[in-house]
Short mmCIF file of C-alpha atoms in Angstrom, two decimals:
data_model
loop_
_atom_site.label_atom_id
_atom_site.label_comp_id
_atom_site.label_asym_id
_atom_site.label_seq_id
_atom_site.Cartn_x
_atom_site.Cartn_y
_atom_site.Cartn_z
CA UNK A 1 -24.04 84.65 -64.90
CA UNK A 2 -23.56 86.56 -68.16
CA UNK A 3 -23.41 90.05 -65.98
CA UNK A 4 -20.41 88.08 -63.85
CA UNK A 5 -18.66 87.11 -66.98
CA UNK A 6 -19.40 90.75 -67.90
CA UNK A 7 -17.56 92.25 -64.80
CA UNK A 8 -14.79 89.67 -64.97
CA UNK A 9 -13.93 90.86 -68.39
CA UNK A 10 -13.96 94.36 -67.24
CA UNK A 11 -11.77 93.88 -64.57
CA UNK A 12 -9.13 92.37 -66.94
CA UNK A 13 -9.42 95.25 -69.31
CA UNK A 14 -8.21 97.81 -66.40
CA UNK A 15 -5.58 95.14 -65.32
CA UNK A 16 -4.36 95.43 -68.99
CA UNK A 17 -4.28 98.91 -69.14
CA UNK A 18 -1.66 99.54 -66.24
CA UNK A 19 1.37 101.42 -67.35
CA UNK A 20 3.70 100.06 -69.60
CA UNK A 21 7.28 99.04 -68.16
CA UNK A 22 8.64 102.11 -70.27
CA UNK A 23 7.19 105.04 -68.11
CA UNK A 24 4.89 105.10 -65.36
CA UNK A 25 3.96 103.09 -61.99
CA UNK A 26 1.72 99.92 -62.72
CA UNK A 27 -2.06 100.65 -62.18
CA UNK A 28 -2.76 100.24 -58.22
CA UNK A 29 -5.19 97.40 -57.28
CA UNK A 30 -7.56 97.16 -54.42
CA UNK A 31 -4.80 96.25 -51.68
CA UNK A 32 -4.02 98.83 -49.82
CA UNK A 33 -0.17 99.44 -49.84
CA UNK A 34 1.85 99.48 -47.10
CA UNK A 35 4.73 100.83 -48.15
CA UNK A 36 3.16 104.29 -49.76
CA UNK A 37 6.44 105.96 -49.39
CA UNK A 38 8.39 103.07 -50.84
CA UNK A 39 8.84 103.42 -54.15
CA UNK A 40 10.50 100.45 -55.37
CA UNK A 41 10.48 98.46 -57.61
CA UNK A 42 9.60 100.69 -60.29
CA UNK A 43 8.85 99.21 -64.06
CA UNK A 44 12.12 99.79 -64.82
CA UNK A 45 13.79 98.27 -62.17
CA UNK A 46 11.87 94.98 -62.92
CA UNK A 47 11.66 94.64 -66.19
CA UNK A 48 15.85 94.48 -65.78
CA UNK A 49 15.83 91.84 -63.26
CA UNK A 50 13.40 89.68 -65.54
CA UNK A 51 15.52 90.08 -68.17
CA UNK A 52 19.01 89.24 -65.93
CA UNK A 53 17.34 86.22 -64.26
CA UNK A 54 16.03 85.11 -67.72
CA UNK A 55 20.13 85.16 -68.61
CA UNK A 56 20.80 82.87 -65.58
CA UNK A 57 17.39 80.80 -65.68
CA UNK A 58 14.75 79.43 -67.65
CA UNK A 59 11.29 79.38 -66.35
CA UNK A 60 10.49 75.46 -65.35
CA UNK A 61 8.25 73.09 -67.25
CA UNK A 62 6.13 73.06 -64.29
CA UNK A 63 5.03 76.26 -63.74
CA UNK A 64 5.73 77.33 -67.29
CA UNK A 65 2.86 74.60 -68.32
CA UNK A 66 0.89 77.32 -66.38
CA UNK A 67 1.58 79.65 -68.86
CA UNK A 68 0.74 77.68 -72.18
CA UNK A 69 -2.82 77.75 -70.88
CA UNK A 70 -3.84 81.20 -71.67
CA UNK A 71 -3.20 80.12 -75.31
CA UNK A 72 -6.06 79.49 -76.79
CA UNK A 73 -4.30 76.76 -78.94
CA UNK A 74 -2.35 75.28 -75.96
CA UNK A 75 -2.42 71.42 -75.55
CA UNK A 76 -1.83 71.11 -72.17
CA UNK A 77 -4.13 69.45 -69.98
CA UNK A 78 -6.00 71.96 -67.42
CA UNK A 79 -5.62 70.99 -63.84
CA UNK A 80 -8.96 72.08 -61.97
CA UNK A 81 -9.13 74.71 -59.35
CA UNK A 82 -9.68 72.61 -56.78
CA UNK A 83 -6.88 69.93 -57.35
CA UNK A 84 -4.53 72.99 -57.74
CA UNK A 85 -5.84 74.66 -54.34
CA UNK A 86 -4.98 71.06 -52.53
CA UNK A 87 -1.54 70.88 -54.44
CA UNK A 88 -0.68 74.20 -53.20
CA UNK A 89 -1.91 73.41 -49.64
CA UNK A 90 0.43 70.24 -49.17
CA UNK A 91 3.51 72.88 -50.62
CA UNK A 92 3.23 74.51 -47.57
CA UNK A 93 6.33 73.85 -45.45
CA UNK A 94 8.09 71.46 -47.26
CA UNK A 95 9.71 70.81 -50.55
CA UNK A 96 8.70 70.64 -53.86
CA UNK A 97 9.62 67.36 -54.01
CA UNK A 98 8.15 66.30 -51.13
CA UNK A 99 4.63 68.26 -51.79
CA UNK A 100 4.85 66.87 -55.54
CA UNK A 101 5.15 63.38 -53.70
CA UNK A 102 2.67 63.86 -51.22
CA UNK A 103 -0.24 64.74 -53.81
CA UNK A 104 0.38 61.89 -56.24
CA UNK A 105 -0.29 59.72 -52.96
CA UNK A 106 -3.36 61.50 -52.53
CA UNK A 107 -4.66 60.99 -55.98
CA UNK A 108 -3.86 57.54 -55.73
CA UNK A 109 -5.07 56.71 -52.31
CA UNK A 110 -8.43 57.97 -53.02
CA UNK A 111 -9.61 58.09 -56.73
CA UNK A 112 -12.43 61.19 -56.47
CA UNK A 113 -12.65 64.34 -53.94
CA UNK A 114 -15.48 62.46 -52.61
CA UNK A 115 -13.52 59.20 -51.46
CA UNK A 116 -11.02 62.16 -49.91
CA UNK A 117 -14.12 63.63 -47.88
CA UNK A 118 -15.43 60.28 -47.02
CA UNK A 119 -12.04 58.59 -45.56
CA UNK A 120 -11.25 58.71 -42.57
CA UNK A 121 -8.47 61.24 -41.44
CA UNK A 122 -6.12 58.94 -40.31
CA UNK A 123 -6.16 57.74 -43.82
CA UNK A 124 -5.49 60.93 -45.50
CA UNK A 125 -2.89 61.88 -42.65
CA UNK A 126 -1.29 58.60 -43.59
CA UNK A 127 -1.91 59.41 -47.62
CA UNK A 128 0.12 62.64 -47.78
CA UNK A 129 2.34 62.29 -44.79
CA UNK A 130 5.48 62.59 -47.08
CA UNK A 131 4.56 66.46 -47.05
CA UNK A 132 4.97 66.79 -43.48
CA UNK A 133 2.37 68.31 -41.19
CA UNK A 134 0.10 65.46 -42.21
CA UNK A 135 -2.15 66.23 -39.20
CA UNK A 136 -2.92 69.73 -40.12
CA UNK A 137 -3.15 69.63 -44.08
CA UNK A 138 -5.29 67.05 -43.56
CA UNK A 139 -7.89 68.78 -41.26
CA UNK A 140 -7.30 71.68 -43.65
CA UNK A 141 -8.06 69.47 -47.00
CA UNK A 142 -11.18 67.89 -45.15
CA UNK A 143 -12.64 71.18 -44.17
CA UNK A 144 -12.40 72.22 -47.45
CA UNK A 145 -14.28 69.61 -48.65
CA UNK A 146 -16.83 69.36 -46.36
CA UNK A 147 -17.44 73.51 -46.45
CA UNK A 148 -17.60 73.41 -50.09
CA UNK A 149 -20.17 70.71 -50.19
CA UNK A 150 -22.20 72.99 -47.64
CA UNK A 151 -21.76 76.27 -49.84
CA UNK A 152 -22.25 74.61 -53.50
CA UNK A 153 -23.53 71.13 -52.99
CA UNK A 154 -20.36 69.90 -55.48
CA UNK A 155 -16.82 69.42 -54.76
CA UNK A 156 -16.03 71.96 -56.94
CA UNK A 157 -14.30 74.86 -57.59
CA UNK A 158 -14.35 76.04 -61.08
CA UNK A 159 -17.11 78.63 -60.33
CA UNK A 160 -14.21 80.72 -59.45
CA UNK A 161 -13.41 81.53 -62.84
CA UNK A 162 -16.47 83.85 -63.49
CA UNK A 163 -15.47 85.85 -60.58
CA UNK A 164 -13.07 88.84 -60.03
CA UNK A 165 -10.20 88.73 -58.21
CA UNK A 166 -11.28 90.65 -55.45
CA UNK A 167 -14.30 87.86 -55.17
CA UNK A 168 -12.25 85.12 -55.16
CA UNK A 169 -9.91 86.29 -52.54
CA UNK A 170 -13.00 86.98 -50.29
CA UNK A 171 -14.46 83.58 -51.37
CA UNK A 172 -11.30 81.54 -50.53
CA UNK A 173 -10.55 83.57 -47.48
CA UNK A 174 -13.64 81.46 -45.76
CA UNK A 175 -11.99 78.20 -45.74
CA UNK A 176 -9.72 78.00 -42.27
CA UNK A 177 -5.95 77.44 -43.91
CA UNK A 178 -6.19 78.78 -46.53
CA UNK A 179 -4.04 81.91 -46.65
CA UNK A 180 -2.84 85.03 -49.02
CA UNK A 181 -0.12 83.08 -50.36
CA UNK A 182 -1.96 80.00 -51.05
CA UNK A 183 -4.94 82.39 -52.83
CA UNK A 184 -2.50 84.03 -54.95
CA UNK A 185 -1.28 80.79 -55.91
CA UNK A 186 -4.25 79.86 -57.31
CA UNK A 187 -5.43 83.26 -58.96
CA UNK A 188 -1.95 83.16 -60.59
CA UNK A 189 -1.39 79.74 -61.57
CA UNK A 190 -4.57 78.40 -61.96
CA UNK A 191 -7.33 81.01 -63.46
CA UNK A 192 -3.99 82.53 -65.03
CA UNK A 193 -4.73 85.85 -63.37
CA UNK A 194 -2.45 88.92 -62.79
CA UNK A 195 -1.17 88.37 -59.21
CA UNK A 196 2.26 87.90 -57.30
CA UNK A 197 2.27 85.30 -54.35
CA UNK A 198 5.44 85.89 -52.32
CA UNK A 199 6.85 82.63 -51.10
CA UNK A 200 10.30 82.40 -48.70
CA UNK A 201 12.16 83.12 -51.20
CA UNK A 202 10.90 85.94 -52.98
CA UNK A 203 10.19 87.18 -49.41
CA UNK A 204 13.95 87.13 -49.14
CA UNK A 205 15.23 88.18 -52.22
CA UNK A 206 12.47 91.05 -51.83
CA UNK A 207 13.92 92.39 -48.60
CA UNK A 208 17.98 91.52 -49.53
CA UNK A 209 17.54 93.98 -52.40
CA UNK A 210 15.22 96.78 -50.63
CA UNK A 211 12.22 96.31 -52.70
CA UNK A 212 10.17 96.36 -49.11
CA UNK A 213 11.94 97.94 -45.86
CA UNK A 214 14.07 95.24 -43.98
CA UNK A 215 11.25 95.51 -40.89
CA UNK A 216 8.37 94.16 -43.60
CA UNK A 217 6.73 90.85 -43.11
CA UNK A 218 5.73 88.49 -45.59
CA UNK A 219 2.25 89.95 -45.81
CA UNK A 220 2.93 93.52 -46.71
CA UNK A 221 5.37 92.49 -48.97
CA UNK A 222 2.88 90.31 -51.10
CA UNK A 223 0.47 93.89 -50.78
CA UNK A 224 3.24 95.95 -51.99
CA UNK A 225 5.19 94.03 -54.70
CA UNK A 226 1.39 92.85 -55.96
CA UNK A 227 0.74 96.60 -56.44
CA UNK A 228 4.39 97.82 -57.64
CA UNK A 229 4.84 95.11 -60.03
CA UNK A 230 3.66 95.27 -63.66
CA UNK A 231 0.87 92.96 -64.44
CA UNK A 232 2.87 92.21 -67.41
CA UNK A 233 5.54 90.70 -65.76
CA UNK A 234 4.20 88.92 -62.62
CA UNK A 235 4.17 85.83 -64.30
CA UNK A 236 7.67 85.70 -65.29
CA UNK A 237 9.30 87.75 -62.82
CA UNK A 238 7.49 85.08 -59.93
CA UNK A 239 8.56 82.10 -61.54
CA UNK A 240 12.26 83.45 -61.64
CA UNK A 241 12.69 85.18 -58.80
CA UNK A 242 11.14 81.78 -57.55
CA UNK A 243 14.23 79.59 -59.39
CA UNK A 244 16.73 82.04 -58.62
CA UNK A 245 16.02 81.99 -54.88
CA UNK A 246 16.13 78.31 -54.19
CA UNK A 247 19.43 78.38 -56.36
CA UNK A 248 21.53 81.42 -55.15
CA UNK A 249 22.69 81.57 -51.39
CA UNK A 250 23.94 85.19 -51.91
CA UNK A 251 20.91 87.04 -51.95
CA UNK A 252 18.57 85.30 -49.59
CA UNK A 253 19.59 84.34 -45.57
CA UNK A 254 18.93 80.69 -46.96
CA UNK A 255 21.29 78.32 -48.30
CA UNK A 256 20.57 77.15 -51.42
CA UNK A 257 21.53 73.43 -53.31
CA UNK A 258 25.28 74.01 -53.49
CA UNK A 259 25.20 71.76 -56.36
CA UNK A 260 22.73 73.69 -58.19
CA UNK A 261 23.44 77.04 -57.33
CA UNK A 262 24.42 79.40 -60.13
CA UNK A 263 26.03 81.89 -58.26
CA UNK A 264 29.25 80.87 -57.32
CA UNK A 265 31.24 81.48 -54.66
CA UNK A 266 33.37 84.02 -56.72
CA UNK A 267 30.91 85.65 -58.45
CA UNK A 268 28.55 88.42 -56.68
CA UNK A 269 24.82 87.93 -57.51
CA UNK A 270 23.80 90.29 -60.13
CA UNK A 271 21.10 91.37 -57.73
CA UNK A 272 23.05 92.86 -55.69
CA UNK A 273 24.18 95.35 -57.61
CA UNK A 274 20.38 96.88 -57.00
CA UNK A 275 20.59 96.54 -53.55
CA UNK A 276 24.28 98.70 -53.28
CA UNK A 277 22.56 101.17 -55.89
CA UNK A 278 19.49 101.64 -53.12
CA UNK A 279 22.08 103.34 -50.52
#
């Protein structure tokens, strides 16, 4: 254990020691890119977006709550890794409101992960149908359960945190469901590790502005932006790229809420200006 907490500590070291936002491309991880021959976003380049999206948005409370926890004098009560794997499960093809909705009904329905792998599934189906695609969260939340109990003999998940990253994206990769997205949800959010999960919107955003070529999929964009991206700013730059896509119709093929948008109809996105600059 001490030689994993050993390697782990390591591991964040290098992360830390990827160039600085002032010169340099940020320190390659494991991934291969691929986009080699793309060579955007630079530092720069996203250092200046954080800083214009931090002009039209603020971070929310609930992801920046995320945040406070690396402070060692935070006072914010730590959701486990295994609660925040589910919650980021039933946010898979719905709203945030609706996934928000449809994991309070969990909790309450069933009081411990053990009542959850006991039940039957037409009770959990029934519990977090306000997500949508009851039927196959469910299935995906049960054989989680019921795997983990086979591998560790706990419901459980906090062993994660005394492994690397590259570990715990081999580790997670065994349960059926759970993909890249959902596993750099949880490296990011909940062991507060330096990744980038690219949701629709970033995916969007990503492509509208030619950080990836227009022909990428969601995939190699995570690969290449997780690699091009200072470690620095994935936090920050995720969360608001994150805000500004579900708010701003201009840069993404999605409409956003027109009564929350901040980009107004007479008014280009300031992103765009990156996007005329790249031809």
């Amino acid at each position: 254990m001490e030689k994993i907490r050993k390697r782990k500590k390591v591991e964040r070291e290098q992360h830390s020691k990827s160039k600085s936002v002032r010169g340099g491309s940020p320190k390659p991880d494991n991934d291969k890119d691929q986009y080699p021959f793309h060579t955007r976003p630079d530092p720069q380049e996203c250092q200046a977006i954080r800083d214009i999206l931090l002009s039209l948005h603020t971070i929310p409370p609930e992801l920046a709550k995320y945040r406070q926890l690396k402070s060692p004098n935070d006072t914010v009560q730590h959701e486990t890794v295994l609660d925040g794997l589910v919650r980021t499960v039933l946010s898979q093809n719905t709203t945030e409101t609706n996934s928000q909705r449809a994991f309070h009904s969990l909790k309450a329905s069933f009081p411990t992960w053990e009542h959850v792998l006991s039940a039957e599934s037409k009770d959990l189906e029934n519990a977090i149908r306000c997500g949508g695609l009851a039927p196959t969260k469910a299935s995906c939340i049960k054989n989680l359960l019921r795997l983990l109990v086979e591998k560790r003999g706990k419901l459980c998940l906090e062993y994660l945190r005394d492994m690397s990253i590259d570990e715990i994206k081999a580790e997670l990769s065994l349960f059926k469901g759970i993909g890249p997205k959902t596993v750099a949800c949880v490296l990011m959010f909940n062991l507060q590790l330096d990744d980038f999960p690219v949701d629709t919107h970033i995916f969007e955003i990503a492509k509208t502005i030619g950080w990836v070529p227009a022909v990428a999929d969601r995939n190699k964009t995570y690969l290449h932006l997780n690699r091009r991206i200072p470690n620095e700013l994935k936090f920050e730059l995720n969360c608001l790229l994150y805000t500004h896509g579900k708010l701003c119709r201009k840069c993404t093929s999605k409409r956003g809420n027109q009564q929350l948008k901040k980009c107004n109809d007479n008014n280009s996105c300031p992103l765009l200006d990156y996007y005329k600059e790249s031809n």
